[in-house]
Tab-separated table of N, CA and C in Angstrom:
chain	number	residue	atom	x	y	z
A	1411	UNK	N	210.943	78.411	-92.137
A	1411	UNK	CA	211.114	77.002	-92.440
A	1411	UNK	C	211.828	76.342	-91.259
A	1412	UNK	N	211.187	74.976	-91.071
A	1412	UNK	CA	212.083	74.212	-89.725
A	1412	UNK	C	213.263	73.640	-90.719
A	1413	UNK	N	213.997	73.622	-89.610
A	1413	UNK	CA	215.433	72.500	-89.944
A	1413	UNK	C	214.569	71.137	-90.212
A	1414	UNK	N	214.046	70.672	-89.497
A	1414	UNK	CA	213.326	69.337	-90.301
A	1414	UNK	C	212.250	69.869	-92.432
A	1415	UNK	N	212.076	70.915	-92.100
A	1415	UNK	CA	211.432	70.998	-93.574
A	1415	UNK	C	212.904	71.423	-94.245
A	1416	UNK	N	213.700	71.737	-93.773
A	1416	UNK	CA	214.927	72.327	-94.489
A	1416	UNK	C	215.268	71.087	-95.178
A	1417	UNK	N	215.532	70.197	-94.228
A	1417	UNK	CA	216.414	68.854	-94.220
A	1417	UNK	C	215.305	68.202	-95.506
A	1418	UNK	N	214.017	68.068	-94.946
A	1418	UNK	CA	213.330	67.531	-96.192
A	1418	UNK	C	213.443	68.041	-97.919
A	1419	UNK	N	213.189	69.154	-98.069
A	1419	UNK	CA	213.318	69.990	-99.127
A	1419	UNK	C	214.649	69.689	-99.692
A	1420	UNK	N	215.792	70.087	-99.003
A	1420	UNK	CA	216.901	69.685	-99.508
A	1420	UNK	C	217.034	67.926	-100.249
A	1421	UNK	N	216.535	67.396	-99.384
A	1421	UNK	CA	217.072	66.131	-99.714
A	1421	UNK	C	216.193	65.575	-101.047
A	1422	UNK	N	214.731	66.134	-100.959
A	1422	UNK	CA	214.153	66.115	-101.852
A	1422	UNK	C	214.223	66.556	-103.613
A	1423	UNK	N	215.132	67.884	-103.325
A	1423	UNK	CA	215.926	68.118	-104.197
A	1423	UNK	C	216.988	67.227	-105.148
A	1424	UNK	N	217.763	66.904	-104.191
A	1424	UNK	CA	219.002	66.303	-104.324
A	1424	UNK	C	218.712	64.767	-105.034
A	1425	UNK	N	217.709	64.417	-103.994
A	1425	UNK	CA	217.224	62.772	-104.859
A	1425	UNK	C	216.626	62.714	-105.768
A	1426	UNK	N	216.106	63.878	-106.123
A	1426	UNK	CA	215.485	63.968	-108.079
A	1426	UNK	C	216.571	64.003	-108.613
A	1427	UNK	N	218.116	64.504	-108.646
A	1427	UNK	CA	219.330	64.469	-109.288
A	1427	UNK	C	219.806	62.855	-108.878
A	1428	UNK	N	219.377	62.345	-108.421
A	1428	UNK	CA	220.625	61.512	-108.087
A	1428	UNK	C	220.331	60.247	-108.636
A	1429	UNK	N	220.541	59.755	-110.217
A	1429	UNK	CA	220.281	59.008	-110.809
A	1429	UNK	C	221.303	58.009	-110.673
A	1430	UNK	N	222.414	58.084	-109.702
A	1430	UNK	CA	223.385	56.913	-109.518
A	1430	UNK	C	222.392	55.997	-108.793
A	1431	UNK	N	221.976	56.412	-107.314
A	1431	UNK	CA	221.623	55.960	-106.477
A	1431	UNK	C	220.424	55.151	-106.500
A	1432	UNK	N	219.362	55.654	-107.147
A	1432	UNK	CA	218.050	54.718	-107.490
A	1432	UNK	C	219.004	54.366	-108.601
A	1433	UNK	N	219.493	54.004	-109.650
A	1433	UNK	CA	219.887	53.046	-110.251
A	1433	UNK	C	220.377	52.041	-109.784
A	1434	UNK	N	221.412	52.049	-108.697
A	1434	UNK	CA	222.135	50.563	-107.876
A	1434	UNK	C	220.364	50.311	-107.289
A	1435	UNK	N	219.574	50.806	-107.033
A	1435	UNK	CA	218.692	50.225	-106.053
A	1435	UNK	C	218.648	50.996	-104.788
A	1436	UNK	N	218.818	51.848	-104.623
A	1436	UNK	CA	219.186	52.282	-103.225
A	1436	UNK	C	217.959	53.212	-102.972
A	1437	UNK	N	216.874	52.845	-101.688
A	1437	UNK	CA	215.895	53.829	-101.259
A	1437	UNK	C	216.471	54.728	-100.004
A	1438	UNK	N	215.787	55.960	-100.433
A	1438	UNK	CA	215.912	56.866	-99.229
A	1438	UNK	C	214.724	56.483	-97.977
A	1439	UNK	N	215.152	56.193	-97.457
A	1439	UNK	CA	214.063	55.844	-95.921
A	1439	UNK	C	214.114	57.046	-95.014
A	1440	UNK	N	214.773	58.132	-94.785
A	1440	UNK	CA	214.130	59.082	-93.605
A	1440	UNK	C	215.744	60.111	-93.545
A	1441	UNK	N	215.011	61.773	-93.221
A	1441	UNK	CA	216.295	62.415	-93.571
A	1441	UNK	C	216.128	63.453	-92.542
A	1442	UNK	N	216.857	64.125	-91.914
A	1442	UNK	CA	217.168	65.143	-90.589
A	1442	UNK	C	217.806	65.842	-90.915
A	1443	UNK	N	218.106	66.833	-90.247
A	1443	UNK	CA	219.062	67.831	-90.066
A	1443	UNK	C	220.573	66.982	-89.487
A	1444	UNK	N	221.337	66.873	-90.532
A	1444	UNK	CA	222.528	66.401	-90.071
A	1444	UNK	C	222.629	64.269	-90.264
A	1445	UNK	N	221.726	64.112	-90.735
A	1445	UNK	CA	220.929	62.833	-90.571
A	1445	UNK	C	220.254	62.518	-91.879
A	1446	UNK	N	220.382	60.708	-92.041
A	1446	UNK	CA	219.766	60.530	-93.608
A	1446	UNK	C	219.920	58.797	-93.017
A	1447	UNK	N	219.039	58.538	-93.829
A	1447	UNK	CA	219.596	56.506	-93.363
A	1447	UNK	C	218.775	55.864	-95.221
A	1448	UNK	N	219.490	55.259	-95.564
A	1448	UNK	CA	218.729	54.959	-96.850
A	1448	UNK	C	219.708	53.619	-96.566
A	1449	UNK	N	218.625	52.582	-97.657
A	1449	UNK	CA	218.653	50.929	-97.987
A	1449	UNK	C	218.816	50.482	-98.968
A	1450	UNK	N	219.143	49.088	-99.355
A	1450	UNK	CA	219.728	48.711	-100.604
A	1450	UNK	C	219.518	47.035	-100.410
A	1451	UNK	N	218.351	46.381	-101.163
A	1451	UNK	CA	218.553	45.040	-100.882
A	1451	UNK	C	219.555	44.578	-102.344
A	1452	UNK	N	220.268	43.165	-101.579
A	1452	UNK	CA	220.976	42.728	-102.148
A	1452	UNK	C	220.649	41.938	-103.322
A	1453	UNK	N	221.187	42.043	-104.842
A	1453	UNK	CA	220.437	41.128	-105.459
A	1453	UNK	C	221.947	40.504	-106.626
A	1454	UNK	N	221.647	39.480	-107.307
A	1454	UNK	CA	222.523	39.255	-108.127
A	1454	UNK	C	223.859	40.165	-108.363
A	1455	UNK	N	223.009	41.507	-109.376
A	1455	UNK	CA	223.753	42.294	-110.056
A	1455	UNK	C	224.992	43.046	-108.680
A	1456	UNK	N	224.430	42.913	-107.776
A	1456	UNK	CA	225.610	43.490	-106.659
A	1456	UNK	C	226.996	42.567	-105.878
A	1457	UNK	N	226.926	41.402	-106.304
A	1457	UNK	CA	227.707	40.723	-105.804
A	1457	UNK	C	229.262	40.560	-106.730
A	1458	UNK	N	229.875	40.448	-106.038
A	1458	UNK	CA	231.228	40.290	-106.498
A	1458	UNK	C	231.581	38.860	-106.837
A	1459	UNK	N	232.806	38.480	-106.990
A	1459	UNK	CA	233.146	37.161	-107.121
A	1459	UNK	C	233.120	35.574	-106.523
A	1460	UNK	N	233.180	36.568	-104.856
A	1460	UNK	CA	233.179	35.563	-104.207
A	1460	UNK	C	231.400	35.226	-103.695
A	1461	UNK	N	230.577	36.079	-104.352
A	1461	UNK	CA	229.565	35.970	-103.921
A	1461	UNK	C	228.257	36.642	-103.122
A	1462	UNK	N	229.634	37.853	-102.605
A	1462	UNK	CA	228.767	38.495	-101.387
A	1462	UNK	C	228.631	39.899	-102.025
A	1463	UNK	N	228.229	40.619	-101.409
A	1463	UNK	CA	227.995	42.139	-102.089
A	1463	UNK	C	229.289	42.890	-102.076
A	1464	UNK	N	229.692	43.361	-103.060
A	1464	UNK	CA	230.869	44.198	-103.711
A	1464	UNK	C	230.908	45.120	-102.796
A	1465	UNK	N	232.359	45.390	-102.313
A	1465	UNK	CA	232.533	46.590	-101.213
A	1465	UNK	C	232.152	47.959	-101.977
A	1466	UNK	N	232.409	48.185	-103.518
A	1466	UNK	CA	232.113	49.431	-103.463
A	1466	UNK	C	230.482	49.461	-103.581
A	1467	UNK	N	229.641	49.282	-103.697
A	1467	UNK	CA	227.916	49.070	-103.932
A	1467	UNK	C	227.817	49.654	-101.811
A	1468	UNK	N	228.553	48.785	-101.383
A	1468	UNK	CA	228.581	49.462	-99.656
A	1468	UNK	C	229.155	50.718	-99.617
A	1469	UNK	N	230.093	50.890	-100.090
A	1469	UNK	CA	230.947	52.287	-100.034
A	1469	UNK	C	229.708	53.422	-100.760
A	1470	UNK	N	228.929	52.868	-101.850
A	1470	UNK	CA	228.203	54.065	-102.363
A	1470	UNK	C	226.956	54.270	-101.317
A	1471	UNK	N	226.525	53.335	-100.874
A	1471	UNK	CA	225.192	53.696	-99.858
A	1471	UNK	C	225.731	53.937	-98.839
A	1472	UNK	N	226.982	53.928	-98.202
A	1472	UNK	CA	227.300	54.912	-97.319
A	1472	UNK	C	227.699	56.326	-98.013
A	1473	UNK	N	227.959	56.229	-98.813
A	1473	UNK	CA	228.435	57.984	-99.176
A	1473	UNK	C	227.490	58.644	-99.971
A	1474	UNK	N	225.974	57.913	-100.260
A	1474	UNK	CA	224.410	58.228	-100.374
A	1474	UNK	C	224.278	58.587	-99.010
A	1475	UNK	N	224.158	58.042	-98.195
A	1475	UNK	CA	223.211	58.813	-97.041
A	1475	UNK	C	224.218	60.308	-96.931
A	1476	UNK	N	225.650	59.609	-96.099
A	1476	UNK	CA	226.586	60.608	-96.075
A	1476	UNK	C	226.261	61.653	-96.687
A	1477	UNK	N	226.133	61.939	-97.740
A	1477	UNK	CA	225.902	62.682	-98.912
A	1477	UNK	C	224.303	63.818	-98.739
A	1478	UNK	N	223.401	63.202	-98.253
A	1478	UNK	CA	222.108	63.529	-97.981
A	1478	UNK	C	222.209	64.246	-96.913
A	1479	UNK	N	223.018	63.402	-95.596
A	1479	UNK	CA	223.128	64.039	-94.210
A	1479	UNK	C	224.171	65.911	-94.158
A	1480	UNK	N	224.924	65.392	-94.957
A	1480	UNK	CA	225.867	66.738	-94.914
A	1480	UNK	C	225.493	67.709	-95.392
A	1481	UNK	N	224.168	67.367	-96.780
A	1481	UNK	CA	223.385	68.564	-97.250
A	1481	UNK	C	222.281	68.915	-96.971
A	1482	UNK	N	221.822	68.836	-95.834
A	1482	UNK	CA	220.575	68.773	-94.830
A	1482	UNK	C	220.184	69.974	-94.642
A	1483	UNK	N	221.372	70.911	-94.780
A	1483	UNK	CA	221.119	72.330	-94.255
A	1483	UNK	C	221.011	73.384	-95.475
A	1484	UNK	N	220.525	72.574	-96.686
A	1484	UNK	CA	220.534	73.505	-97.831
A	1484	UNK	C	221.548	74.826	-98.328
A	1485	UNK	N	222.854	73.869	-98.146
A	1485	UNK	CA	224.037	74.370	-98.703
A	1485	UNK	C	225.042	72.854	-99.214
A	1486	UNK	N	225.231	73.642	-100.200
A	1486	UNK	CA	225.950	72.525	-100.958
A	1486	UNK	C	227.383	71.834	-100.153
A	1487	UNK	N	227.286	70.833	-100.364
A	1487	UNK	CA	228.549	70.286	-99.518
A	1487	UNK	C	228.830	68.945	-100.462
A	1488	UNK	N	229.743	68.753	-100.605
A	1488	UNK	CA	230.826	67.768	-101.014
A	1488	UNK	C	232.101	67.274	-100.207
A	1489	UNK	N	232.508	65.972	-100.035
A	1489	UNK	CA	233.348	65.113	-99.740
A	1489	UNK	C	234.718	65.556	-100.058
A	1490	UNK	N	235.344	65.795	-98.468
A	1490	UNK	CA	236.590	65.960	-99.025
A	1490	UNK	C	237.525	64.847	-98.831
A	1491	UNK	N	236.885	63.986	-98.287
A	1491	UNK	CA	237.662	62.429	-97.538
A	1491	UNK	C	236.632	61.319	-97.116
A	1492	UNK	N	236.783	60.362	-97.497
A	1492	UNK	CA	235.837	59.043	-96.875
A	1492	UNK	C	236.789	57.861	-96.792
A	1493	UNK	N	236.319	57.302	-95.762
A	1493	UNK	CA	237.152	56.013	-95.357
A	1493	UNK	C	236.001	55.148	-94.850
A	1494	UNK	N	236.152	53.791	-95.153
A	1494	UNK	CA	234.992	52.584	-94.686
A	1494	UNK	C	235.954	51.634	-94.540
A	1495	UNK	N	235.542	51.197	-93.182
A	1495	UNK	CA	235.967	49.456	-92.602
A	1495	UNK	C	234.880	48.144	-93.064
A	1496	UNK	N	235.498	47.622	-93.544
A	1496	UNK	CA	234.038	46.459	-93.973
A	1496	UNK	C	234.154	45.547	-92.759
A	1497	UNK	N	233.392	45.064	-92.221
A	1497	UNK	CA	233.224	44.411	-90.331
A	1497	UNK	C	232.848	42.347	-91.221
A	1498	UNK	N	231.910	42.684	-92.157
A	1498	UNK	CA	230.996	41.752	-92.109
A	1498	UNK	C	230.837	41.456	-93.829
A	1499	UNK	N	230.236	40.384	-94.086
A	1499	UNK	CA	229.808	40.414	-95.921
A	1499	UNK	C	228.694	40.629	-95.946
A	1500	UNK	N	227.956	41.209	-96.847
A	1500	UNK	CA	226.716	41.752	-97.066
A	1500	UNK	C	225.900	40.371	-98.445
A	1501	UNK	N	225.130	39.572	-97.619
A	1501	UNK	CA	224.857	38.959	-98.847
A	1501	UNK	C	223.305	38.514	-99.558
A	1502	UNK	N	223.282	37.517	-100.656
A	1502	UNK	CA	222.453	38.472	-101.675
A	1502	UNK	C	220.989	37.617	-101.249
A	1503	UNK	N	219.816	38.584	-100.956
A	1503	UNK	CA	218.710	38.417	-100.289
A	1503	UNK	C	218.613	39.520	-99.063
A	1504	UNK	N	219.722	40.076	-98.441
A	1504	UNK	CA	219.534	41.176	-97.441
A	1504	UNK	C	219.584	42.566	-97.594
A	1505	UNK	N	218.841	42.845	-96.945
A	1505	UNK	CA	218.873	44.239	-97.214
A	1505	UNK	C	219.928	45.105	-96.424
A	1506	UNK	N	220.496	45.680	-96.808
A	1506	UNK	CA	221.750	46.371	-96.136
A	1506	UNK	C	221.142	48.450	-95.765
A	1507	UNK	N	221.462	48.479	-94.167
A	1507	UNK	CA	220.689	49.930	-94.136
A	1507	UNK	C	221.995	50.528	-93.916
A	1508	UNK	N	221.645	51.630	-94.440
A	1508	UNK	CA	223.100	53.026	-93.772
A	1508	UNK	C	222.473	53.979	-93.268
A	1509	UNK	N	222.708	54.506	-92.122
A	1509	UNK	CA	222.391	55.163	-91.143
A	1509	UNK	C	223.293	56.076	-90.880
A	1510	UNK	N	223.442	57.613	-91.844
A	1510	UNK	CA	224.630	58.966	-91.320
A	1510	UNK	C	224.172	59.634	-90.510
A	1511	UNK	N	225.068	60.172	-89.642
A	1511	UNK	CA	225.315	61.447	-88.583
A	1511	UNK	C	225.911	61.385	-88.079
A	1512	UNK	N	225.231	63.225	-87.957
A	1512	UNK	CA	226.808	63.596	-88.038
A	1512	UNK	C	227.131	64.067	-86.689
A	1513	UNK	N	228.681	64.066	-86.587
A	1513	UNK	CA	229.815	64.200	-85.253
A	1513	UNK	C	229.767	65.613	-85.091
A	1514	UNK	N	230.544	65.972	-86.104
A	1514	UNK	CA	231.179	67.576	-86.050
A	1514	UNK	C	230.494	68.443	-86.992
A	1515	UNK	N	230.012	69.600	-86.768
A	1515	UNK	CA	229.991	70.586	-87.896
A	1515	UNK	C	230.775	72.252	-87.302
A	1516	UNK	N	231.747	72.087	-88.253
A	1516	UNK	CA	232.411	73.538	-87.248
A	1516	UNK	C	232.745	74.181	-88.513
A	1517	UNK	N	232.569	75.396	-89.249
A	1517	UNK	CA	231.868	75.880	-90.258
A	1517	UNK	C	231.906	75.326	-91.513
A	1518	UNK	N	232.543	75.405	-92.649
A	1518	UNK	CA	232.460	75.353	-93.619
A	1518	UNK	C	232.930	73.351	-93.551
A	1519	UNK	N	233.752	72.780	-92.513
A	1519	UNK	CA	233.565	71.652	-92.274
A	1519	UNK	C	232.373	70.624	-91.273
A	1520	UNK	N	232.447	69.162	-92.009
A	1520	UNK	CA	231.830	68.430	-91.193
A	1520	UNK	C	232.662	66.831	-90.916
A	1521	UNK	N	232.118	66.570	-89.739
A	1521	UNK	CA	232.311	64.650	-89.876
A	1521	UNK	C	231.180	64.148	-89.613
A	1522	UNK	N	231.019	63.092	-90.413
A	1522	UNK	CA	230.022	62.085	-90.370
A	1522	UNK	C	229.823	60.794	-90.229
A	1523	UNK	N	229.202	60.108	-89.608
A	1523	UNK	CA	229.508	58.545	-89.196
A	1523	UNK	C	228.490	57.656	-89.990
A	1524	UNK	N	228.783	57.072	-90.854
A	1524	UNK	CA	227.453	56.154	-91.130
A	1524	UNK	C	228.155	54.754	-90.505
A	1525	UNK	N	226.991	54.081	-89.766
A	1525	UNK	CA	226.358	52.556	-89.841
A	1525	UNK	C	225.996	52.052	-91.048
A	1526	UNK	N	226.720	50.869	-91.550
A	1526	UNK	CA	226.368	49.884	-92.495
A	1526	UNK	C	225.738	48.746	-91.905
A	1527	UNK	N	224.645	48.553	-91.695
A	1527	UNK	CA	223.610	47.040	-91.155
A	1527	UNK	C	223.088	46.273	-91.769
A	1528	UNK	N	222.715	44.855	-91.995
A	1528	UNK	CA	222.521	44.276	-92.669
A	1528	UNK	C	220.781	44.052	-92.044
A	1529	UNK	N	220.031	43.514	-92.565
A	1529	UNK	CA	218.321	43.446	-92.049
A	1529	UNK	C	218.050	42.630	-90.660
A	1530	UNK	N	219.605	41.783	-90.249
A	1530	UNK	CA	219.379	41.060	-89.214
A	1530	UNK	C	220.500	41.427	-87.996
A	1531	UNK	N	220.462	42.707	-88.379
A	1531	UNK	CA	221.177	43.708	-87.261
A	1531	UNK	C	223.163	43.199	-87.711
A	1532	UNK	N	223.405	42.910	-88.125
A	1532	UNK	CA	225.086	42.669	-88.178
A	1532	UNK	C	225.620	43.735	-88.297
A	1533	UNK	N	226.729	44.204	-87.738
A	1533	UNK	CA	227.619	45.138	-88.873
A	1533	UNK	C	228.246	44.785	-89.735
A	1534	UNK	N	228.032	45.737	-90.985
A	1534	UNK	CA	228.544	45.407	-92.423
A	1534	UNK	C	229.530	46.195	-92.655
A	1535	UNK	N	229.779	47.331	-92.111
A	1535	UNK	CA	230.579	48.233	-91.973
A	1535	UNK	C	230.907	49.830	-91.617
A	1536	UNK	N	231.660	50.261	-91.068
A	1536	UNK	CA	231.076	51.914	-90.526
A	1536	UNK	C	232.357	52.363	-91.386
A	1537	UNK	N	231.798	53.604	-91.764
A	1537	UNK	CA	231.885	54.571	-92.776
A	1537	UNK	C	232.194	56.217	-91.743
A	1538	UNK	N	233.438	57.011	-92.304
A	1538	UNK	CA	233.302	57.928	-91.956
A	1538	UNK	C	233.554	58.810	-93.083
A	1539	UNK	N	232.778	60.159	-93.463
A	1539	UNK	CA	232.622	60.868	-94.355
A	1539	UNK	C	233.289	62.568	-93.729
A	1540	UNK	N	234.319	63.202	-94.180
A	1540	UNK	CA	234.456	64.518	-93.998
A	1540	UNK	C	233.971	65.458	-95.489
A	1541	UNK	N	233.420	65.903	-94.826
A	1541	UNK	CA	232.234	67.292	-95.322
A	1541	UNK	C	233.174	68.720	-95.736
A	1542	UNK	N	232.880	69.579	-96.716
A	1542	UNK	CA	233.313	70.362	-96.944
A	1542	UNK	C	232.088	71.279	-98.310
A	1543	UNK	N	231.555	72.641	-97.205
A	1543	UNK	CA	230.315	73.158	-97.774
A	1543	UNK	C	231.072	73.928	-98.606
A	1544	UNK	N	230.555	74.279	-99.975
A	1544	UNK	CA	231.012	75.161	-101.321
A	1544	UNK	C	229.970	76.107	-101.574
A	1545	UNK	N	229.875	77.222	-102.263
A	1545	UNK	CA	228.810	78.274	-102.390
A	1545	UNK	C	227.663	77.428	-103.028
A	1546	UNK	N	226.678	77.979	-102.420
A	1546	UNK	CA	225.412	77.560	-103.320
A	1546	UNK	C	224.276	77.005	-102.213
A	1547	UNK	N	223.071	76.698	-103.056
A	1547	UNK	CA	221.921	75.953	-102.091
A	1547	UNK	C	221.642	75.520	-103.185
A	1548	UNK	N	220.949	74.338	-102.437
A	1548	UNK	CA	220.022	73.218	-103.066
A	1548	UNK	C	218.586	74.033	-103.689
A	1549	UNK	N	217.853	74.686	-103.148
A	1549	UNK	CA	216.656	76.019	-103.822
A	1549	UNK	C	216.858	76.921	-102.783
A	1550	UNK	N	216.113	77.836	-103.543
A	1550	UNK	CA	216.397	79.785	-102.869
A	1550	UNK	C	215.992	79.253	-101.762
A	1551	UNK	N	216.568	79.920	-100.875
A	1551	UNK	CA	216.391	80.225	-99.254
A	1551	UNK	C	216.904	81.332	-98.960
A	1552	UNK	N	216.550	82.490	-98.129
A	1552	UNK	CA	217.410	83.654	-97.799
A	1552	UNK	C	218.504	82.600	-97.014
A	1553	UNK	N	219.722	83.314	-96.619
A	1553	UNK	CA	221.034	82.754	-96.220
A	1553	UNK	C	220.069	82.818	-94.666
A	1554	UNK	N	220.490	81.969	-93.661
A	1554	UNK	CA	220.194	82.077	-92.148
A	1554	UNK	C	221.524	82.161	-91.508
C-alpha cells in the first residue's frame, strides 16, 4: 500500500465515523500523508451574535482537518493540545477552507499547522494542533 492509499483509506475510514463534522457542514476536499484540507460554507446556523461565524465552528474545521492529517498514517492519534489565533471574521455566504500539515512527526508525537482561509484568500485564522498516536489502526494493516 502507498502512503497516499494509506492516507486515503484511513481518512476514509474515519469520515464514515465522523458524524460531528458533516453535521456542522464541513466537506472533506483532499487528504495526504501528513495532510488533509476540508471546507465549510458559512450559513445562518454558524454565526454568532455579532454576526460573523462563531470561533468555535472555526476551531472545529481546523481540528477536522488537523484530525484527518495526524491520522494519515493509519494509527490512531488524538490531540494532546490545540491553540487557534482568529486573524479575520469569517462571514455568512463564504466558504471558509482549512488546510493541515504537518511540521513535526518524531514518534509517538506530532505538530500540525492548519490555515484557516476564507474563499477570497483572507486569513481567518492559523491553528496549531499537537498530535499524540495511541495503540490501534484505523483497519488491519500489518504494523510497517
Amino acid at each position: 500500500m502507498t502512503p497516499q492509499e494509506r492516507a486515503e483509506h484511513s481518512a476514509k475510514v474515519m469520515w464514515e465515523r465522523d458524524a460531528a463534522s458533516k453535521w456542522l457542514g464541513i466537506t472533506l476536499n483532499a487528504i495526504g500523508p501528513g495532510t488533509a484540507t476540508v471546507s465549510l460554507n458559512i450559513d445562518d446556523h454558524h454565526l454568532n451574535g455579532h454576526q460573523i461565524c462563531h470561533g468555535g465552528y472555526i476551531f472545529t474545521l481546523a481540528d477536522s482537518a488537523f484530525a484527518l492529517a495526524c491520522n494519515s498514517y493509519n494509527k490512531l492519534a488524538v490531540a494532546q493540545n490545540n491553540q487557534i489565533a482568529f486573524l479575520s471574521p469569517g462571514k455568512k455566504g463564504e466558504k471558509l477552507i482549512a488546510h493541515a500539515a504537518e511540521r513535526v512527526l518524531n514518534g509517538r508525537s506530532g505538530i500540525y499547522d492548519v490555515d484557516i482561509v476564507s474563499s477570497d484568500g483572507r486569513q481567518i485564522a492559523l491553528f496549531r494542533g499537537f498530535s499524540r498516536t495511541i495503540s490501534g489502526q484505523h483497519f488491519l494493516e500489518l504494523e510497517t
